[in-house]
Structures are given as structure tokens and as C-alpha cells.
Coordinates of C-alpha atoms and ligand atoms in Angstrom, one line a residue:
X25 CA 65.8 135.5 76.4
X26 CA 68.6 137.6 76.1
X27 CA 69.6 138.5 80.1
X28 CA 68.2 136.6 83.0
X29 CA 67.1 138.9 85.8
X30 CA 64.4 136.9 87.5
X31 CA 62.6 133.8 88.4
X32 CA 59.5 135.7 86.5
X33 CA 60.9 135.2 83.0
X34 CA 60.9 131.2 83.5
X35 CA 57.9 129.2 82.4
X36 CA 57.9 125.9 83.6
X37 CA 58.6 124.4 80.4
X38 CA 61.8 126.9 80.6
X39 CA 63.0 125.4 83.5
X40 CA 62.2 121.3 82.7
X41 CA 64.9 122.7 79.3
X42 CA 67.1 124.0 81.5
X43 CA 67.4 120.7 83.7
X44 CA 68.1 118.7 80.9
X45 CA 70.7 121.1 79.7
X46 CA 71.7 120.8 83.5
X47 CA 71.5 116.7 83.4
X48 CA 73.4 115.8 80.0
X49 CA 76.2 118.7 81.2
X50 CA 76.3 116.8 84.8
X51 CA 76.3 113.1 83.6
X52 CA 79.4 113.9 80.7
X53 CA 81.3 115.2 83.2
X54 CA 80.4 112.4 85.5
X55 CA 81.9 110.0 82.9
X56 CA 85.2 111.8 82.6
X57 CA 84.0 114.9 79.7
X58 CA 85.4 117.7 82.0
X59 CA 85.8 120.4 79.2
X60 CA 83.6 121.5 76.6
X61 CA 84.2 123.9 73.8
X62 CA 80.0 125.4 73.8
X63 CA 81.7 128.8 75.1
X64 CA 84.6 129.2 73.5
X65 CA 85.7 132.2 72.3
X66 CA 83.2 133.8 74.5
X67 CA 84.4 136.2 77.7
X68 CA 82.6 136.5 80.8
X69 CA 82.9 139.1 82.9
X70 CA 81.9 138.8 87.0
X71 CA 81.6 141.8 88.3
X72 CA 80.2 141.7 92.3
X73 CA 79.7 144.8 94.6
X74 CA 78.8 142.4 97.2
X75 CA 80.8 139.4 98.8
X76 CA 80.0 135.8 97.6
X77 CA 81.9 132.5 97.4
X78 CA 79.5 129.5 96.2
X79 CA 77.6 131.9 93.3
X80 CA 80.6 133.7 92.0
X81 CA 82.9 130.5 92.5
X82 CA 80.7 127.9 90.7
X83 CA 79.6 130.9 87.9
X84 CA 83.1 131.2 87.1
X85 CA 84.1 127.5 86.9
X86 CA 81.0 126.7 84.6
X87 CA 82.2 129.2 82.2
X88 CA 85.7 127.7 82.5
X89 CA 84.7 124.3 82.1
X90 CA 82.9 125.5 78.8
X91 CA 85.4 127.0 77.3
X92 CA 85.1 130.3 78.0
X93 CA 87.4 133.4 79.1
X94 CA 86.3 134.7 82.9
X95 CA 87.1 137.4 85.2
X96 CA 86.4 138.8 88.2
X97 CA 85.7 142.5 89.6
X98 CA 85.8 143.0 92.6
X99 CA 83.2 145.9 94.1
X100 CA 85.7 146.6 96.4
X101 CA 89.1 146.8 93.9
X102 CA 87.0 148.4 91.2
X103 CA 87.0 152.2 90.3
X104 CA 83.6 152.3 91.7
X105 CA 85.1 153.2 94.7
X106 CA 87.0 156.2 92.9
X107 CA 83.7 157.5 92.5
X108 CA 82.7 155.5 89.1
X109 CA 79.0 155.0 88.7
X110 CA 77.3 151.6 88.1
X111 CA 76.4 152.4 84.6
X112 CA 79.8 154.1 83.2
X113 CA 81.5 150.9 85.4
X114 CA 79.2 148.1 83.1
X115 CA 79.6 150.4 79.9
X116 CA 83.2 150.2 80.1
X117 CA 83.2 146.2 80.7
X118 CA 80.7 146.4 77.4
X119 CA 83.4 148.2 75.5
X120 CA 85.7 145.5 76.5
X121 CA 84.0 143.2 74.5
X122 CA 82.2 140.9 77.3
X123 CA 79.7 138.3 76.2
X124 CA 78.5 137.7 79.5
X125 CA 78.3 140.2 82.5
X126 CA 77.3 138.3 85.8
X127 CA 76.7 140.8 88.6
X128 CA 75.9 141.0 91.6
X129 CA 75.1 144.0 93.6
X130 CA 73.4 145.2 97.1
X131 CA 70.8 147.6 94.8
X132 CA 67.3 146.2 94.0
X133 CA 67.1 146.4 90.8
X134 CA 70.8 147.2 89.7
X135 CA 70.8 144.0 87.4
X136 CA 67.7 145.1 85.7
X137 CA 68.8 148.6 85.3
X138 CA 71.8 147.3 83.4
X139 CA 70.5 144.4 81.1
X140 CA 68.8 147.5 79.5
X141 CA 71.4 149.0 78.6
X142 CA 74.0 146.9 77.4
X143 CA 74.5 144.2 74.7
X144 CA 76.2 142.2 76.4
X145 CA 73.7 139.4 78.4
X146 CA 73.7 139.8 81.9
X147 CA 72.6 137.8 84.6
X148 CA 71.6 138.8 87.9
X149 CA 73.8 136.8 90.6
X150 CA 71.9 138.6 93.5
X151 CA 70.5 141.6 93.4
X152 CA 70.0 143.3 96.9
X153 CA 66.5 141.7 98.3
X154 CA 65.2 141.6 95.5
X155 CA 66.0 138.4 93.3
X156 CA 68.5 135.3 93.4
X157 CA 67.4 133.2 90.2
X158 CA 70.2 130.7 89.6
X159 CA 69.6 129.6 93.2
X160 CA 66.2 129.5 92.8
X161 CA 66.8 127.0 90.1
X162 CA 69.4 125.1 91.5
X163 CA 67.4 124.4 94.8
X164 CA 64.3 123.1 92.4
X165 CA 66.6 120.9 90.8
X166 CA 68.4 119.7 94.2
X167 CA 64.7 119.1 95.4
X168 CA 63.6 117.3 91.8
X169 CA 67.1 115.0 92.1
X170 CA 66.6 113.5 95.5
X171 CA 62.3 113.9 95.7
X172 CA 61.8 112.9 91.8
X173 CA 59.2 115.5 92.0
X174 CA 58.2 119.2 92.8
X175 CA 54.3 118.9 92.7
X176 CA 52.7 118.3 95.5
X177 CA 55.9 118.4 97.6
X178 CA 55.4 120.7 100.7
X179 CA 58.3 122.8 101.3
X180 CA 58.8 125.1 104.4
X181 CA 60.9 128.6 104.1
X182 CA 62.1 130.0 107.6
X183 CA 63.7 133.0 108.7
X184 CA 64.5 136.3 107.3
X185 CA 61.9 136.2 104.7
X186 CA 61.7 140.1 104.7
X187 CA 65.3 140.9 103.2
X188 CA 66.0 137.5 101.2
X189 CA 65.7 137.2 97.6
X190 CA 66.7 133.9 97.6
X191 CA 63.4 133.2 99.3
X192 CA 61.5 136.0 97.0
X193 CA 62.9 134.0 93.6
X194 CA 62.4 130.2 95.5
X195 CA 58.7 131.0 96.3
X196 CA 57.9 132.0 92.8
X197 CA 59.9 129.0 91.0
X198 CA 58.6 126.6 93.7
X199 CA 55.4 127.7 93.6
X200 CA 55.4 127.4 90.0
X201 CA 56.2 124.3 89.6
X202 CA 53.7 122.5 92.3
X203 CA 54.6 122.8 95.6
X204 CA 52.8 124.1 98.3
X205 CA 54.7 126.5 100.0
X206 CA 55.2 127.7 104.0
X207 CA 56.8 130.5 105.4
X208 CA 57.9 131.2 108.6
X209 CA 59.9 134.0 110.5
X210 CA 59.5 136.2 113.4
X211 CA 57.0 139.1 113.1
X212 CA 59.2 141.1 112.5
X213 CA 61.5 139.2 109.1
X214 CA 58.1 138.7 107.5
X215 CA 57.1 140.8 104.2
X216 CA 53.9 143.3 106.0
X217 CA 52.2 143.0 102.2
X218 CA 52.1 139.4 101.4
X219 CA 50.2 139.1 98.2
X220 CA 52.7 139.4 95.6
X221 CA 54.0 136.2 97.2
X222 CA 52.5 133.3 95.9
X223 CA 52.3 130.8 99.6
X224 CA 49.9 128.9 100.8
X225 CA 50.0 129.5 104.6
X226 CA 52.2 131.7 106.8
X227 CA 53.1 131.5 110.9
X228 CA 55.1 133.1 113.4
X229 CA 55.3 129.2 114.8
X230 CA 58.0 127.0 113.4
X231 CA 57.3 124.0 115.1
X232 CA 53.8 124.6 112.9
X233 CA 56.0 125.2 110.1
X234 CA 58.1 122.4 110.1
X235 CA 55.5 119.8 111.1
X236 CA 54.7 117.2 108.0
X237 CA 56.6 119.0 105.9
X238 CA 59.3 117.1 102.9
X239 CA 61.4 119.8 102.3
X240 CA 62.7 122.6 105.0
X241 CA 64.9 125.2 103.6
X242 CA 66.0 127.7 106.5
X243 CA 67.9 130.8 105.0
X244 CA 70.4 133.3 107.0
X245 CA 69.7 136.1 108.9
X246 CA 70.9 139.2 107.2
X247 CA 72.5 141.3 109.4
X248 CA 74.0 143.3 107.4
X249 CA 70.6 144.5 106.0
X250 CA 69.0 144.9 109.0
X251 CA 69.5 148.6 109.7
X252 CA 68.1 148.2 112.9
X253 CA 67.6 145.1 114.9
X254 CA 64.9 142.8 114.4
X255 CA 65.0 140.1 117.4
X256 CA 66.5 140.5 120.6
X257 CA 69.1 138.6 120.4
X258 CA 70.9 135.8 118.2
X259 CA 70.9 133.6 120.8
X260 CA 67.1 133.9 121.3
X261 CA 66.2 133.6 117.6
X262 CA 68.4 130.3 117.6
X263 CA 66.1 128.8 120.2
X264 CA 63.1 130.1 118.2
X265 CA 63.9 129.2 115.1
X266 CA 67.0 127.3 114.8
X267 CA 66.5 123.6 113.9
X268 CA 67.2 121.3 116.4
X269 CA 67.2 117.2 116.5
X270 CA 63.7 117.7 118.2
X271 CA 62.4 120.3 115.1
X272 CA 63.9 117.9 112.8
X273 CA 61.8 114.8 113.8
X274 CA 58.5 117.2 112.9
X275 CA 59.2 116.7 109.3
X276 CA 58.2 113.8 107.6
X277 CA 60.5 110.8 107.3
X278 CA 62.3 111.2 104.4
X279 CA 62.2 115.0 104.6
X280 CA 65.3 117.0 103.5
X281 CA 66.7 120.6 104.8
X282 CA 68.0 123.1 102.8
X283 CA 69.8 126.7 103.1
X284 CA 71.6 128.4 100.4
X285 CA 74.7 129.5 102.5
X286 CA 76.3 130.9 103.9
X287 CA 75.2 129.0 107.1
X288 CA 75.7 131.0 110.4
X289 CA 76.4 128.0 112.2
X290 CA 74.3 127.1 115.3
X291 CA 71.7 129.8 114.7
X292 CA 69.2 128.4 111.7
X293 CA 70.8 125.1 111.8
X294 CA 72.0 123.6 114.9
X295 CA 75.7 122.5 114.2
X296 CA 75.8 118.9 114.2
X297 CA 73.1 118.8 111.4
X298 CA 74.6 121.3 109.1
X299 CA 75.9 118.3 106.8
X300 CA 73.9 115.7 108.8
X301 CA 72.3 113.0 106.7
X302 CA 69.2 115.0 105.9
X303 CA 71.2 118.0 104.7
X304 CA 71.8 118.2 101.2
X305 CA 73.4 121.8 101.6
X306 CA 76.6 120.2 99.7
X307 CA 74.5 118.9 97.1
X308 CA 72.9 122.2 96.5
X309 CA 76.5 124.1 95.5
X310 CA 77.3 120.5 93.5
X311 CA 74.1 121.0 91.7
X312 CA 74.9 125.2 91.2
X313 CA 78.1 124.5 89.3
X314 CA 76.1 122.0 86.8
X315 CA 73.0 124.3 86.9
X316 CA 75.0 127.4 86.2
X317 CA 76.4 126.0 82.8
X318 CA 72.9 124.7 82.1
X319 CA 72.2 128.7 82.4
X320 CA 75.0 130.0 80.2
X321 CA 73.9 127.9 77.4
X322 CA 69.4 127.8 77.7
X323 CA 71.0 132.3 77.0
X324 CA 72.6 131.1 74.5
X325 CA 70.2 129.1 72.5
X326 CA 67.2 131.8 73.4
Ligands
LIG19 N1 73.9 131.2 98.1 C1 74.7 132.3 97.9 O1 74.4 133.2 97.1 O2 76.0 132.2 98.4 P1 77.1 133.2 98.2 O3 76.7 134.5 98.8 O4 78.3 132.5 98.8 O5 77.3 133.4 96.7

């Protein structure tokens, strides 16, 4: 596998290889092996046309903390905005010799469009609603660290189904992998043509959604790709949807809740319970730093 564009490429033996690369990377450093050499001499370049902190951030420390060379380009700083199109903008960072290009963009597709032509190995860090595969495989292995299991597991998805490709890439990997899966939104946030996703029930109620269920992950509302609105208000989609102490004693027990981040507090997640003791949102970016040099080198050795 030369690029990694989407949760699609992965079988399930790919991933169980990757979260060994992920375990043995995680338990060195643990005992005190905080550098590695398996990237170096290698550059990686981060180009993002959209804003990010955790992806971006733990991307760029992985390839650090293997060895390798790493910058950033910024959408915003780049000549992109001097008229530069995508392609002549990734050709040049070819020329400049870049073993890795990690992009992210706000175009569908844009990550694809580019792993085909280009040497270099490209993953997609986000690619408009399209796809979000490193945080599709970090979630799966935040739920396998804490639940010891994936199959069987029944995980809920809520809110903005429609423009997220975090929940597009953690169906399919889920899914894949055992679960049974739930999704839940408004009307309005969920996909009209569901059969390309692969879930097992769908509702409009979340108190139906959450009830039973061992893992919750809620995911942000995406204003800024809603070109017109699609609830009232915020206010009234936090009442709705928004988990509450009372929503949260619907899941079973031991359940755990999820969201990829950035959290807009007191909307999906009622405040207190952001890092409550069923959250393992902090786990989750711990687990994306280990996971993402896991994914630097399962490229490599494809
Ligand atoms: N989960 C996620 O993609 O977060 P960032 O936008 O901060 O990278």
C-alpha cells in the first residue's frame, strides 16, 4: 500500500498489523525509548488547507519521534492563496524531495486526486466529508484498549452524520471489525441514501440510541459546512442531542463516550462530562500519536 486514502484499503488483518505496530511503538516509549531512528533520513511534509490541532499535531510528532524531518504548510500561508492550484502546490512539495505528504483539505476527494499523481506516499488527514482514516483507526484501537474487544460491541454514532467523515471512515472500520453499529442525528444531519453505510439501525431518537449501548461516540456539528442551517437553534439541538448525566445512565454500566474533537462544549457533550470518568476523549489523541507512527511505518513496510 503505497498512500492511505481510506478506511476501504484496510482489511482486518491490516488493521490487527497495524495495532501491534501501534502496541510495541507505545509500550518502548512507555519504558523510556522516546526516539527511534525507523524514519530517518526520511522528510515529511504536512500540508493542511483546513485548520486542525490533534491530527496535524500528533502526525508531526510521530514522525519526529521516528526520526524523521517534518514540516508544516499552512493552507492559509501557502501560495495557494496567490492563486496556486492543488496539483502544481503537491508537485512542487514532490520536487522537494518529500517522502511523506500528509494533507488535509476541505475537497472530497483532494487526497485521492493527489496520491495519483505523485511519488511521494500521501495520506489523507481529512479530506472534506469524505474520509478521516487515522481517526478511524485510532478510535478502534481506543475502543479495543479499554473493551479488549470490537466484536459484538454496540457502538452508537450521534450527530452530524451527514457532513462527517470521521463517522463515514468509523462506520466502515467498526463495522468491519464486529460491532454493531447505531446512528443517530436529526432528520436533517442524516445521509438521505443510506446503503453505502454499512449500520445496523438508524433513529431520529437518541435516548433510543444511547439505550444499552457500550460505546457512544457523539461527533461535532459542522457549521462551517452547513451552508444553510440545519436545526433551529444550538441551543435546541443541545437539549436534543447533547448528552446529559440522565442520557448517560442509558448506556450500559461500563459504557464509554467518545468524540474526535474538537468538542463544542455544552452542545454534544454536556460540560462537566467532557473528561468525566467515562470519557476517554484524552485517551483517544494519546492513542493517535502512537497510532500515527504505527501508520508511517505498516506504509513503509507495504
Ligand atoms: N479529530 C480531528 O481531526 O481533530 P483536528 O481537527 O483537531 O485535527
Amino acid at each position: 500500500m503505497k498512500d492511505f486514502i481510506s478506511v476501504d484499503q484496510l482489511t482486518e488483518k491490516e488493521f490487527y498489523t497495524i495495532y501491534d505496530i501501534y502496541r510495541d511503538y507505545r509500550d518502548r516509549y512507555r519504558k523510556g525509548e522516546t526516539k527511534f531512528s525507523d524514519l530517518r533520513g526520511y522528510s515529511i511534509l504536512l500540508p493542511f488547507f483546513e485548520n486542525s490541532t490533534r491530527t496535524r499535531t500528533s502526525f508531526e510528532l510521530a514522525g519526529k519521534i521516528l526520526g524523521a524531518d517534518t514540516i508544516n504548510i499552512s493552507g492559509s500561508s501557502s501560495s495557494v492563496k496567490k492563486g496556486e492550484t492543488l496539483y502544481d502546490t503537491i508537485k512542487t512539495l514532490e520536487a522537494m524531495q518529500a517522502d511523506f505528504i500528509v494533507m488535509r483539505h476541505y475537497m472530497s476527494g483532494a487526497a485521492h486526486i493527489v496520491a495519483g499523481r505523485v511519488k511521494s506516499r500521501v495520506i489523507n488527514a481529512g479530506d472534506g466529508t469524505h474520509q478521516h482514516p487515522s481517526q478511524a483507526v485510532l478510535d478502534a484501537i481506543t475502543i479495543l484498549e479499554k473493551k479488549g474487544k470490537i466484536e459484538g460491541l454496540k457502538i452508537a454514532i450521534i450527530g452530524d452524520i451527514l457532513h462527517s467523515r470521521v463517522a463515514r471512515s468509523d462506520i466502515k472500520l467498526l463495522h468491519m471489525l464486529g460491532a454493531e453499529i447505531t446512528i443517530c442525528g436529526p432528520q436533517t444531519m442524516l445521509p438521505r441514501h443510506l446503503e453505502p453505510f454499512e449500520v445496523d439501525f438508524v433513529t431520529t431518537d437518541v435516548n433510543d440510541a444511547l439505550k444499552d449501548k457500550d460505546v457512544a461516540i457523539f461527533l461535532r456539528i459542522q457549521l462551517e459546512r452547513q451552508k444553510k442551517p440545519f436545526f433551529s437553534t444550538v441551543n435546541e439541538y443541545s437539549i436534543k442531542y447533547g448528552l446529559n448525566q440522565e442520557r448517560l445512565n442509558l448506556l450500559k454500566e461500563d459504557a464509554v463516550i467518545m468524540h474526535p474533537g474538537p468538542v463544542n462544549r455544552g452542545v454534544e457533550i454536556q460540560s462537566e462530562l467532557v473528561y468525566g470518568s467515562r470519557s476517554l476523549i484524552l485517551e483517544q489523541v494519546e492513542t493517535g500519536l502512537f497510532t500515527r507512527m504505527a501508520i508511517y511505518r505498516f506504509l513503509l513496510d507495504s
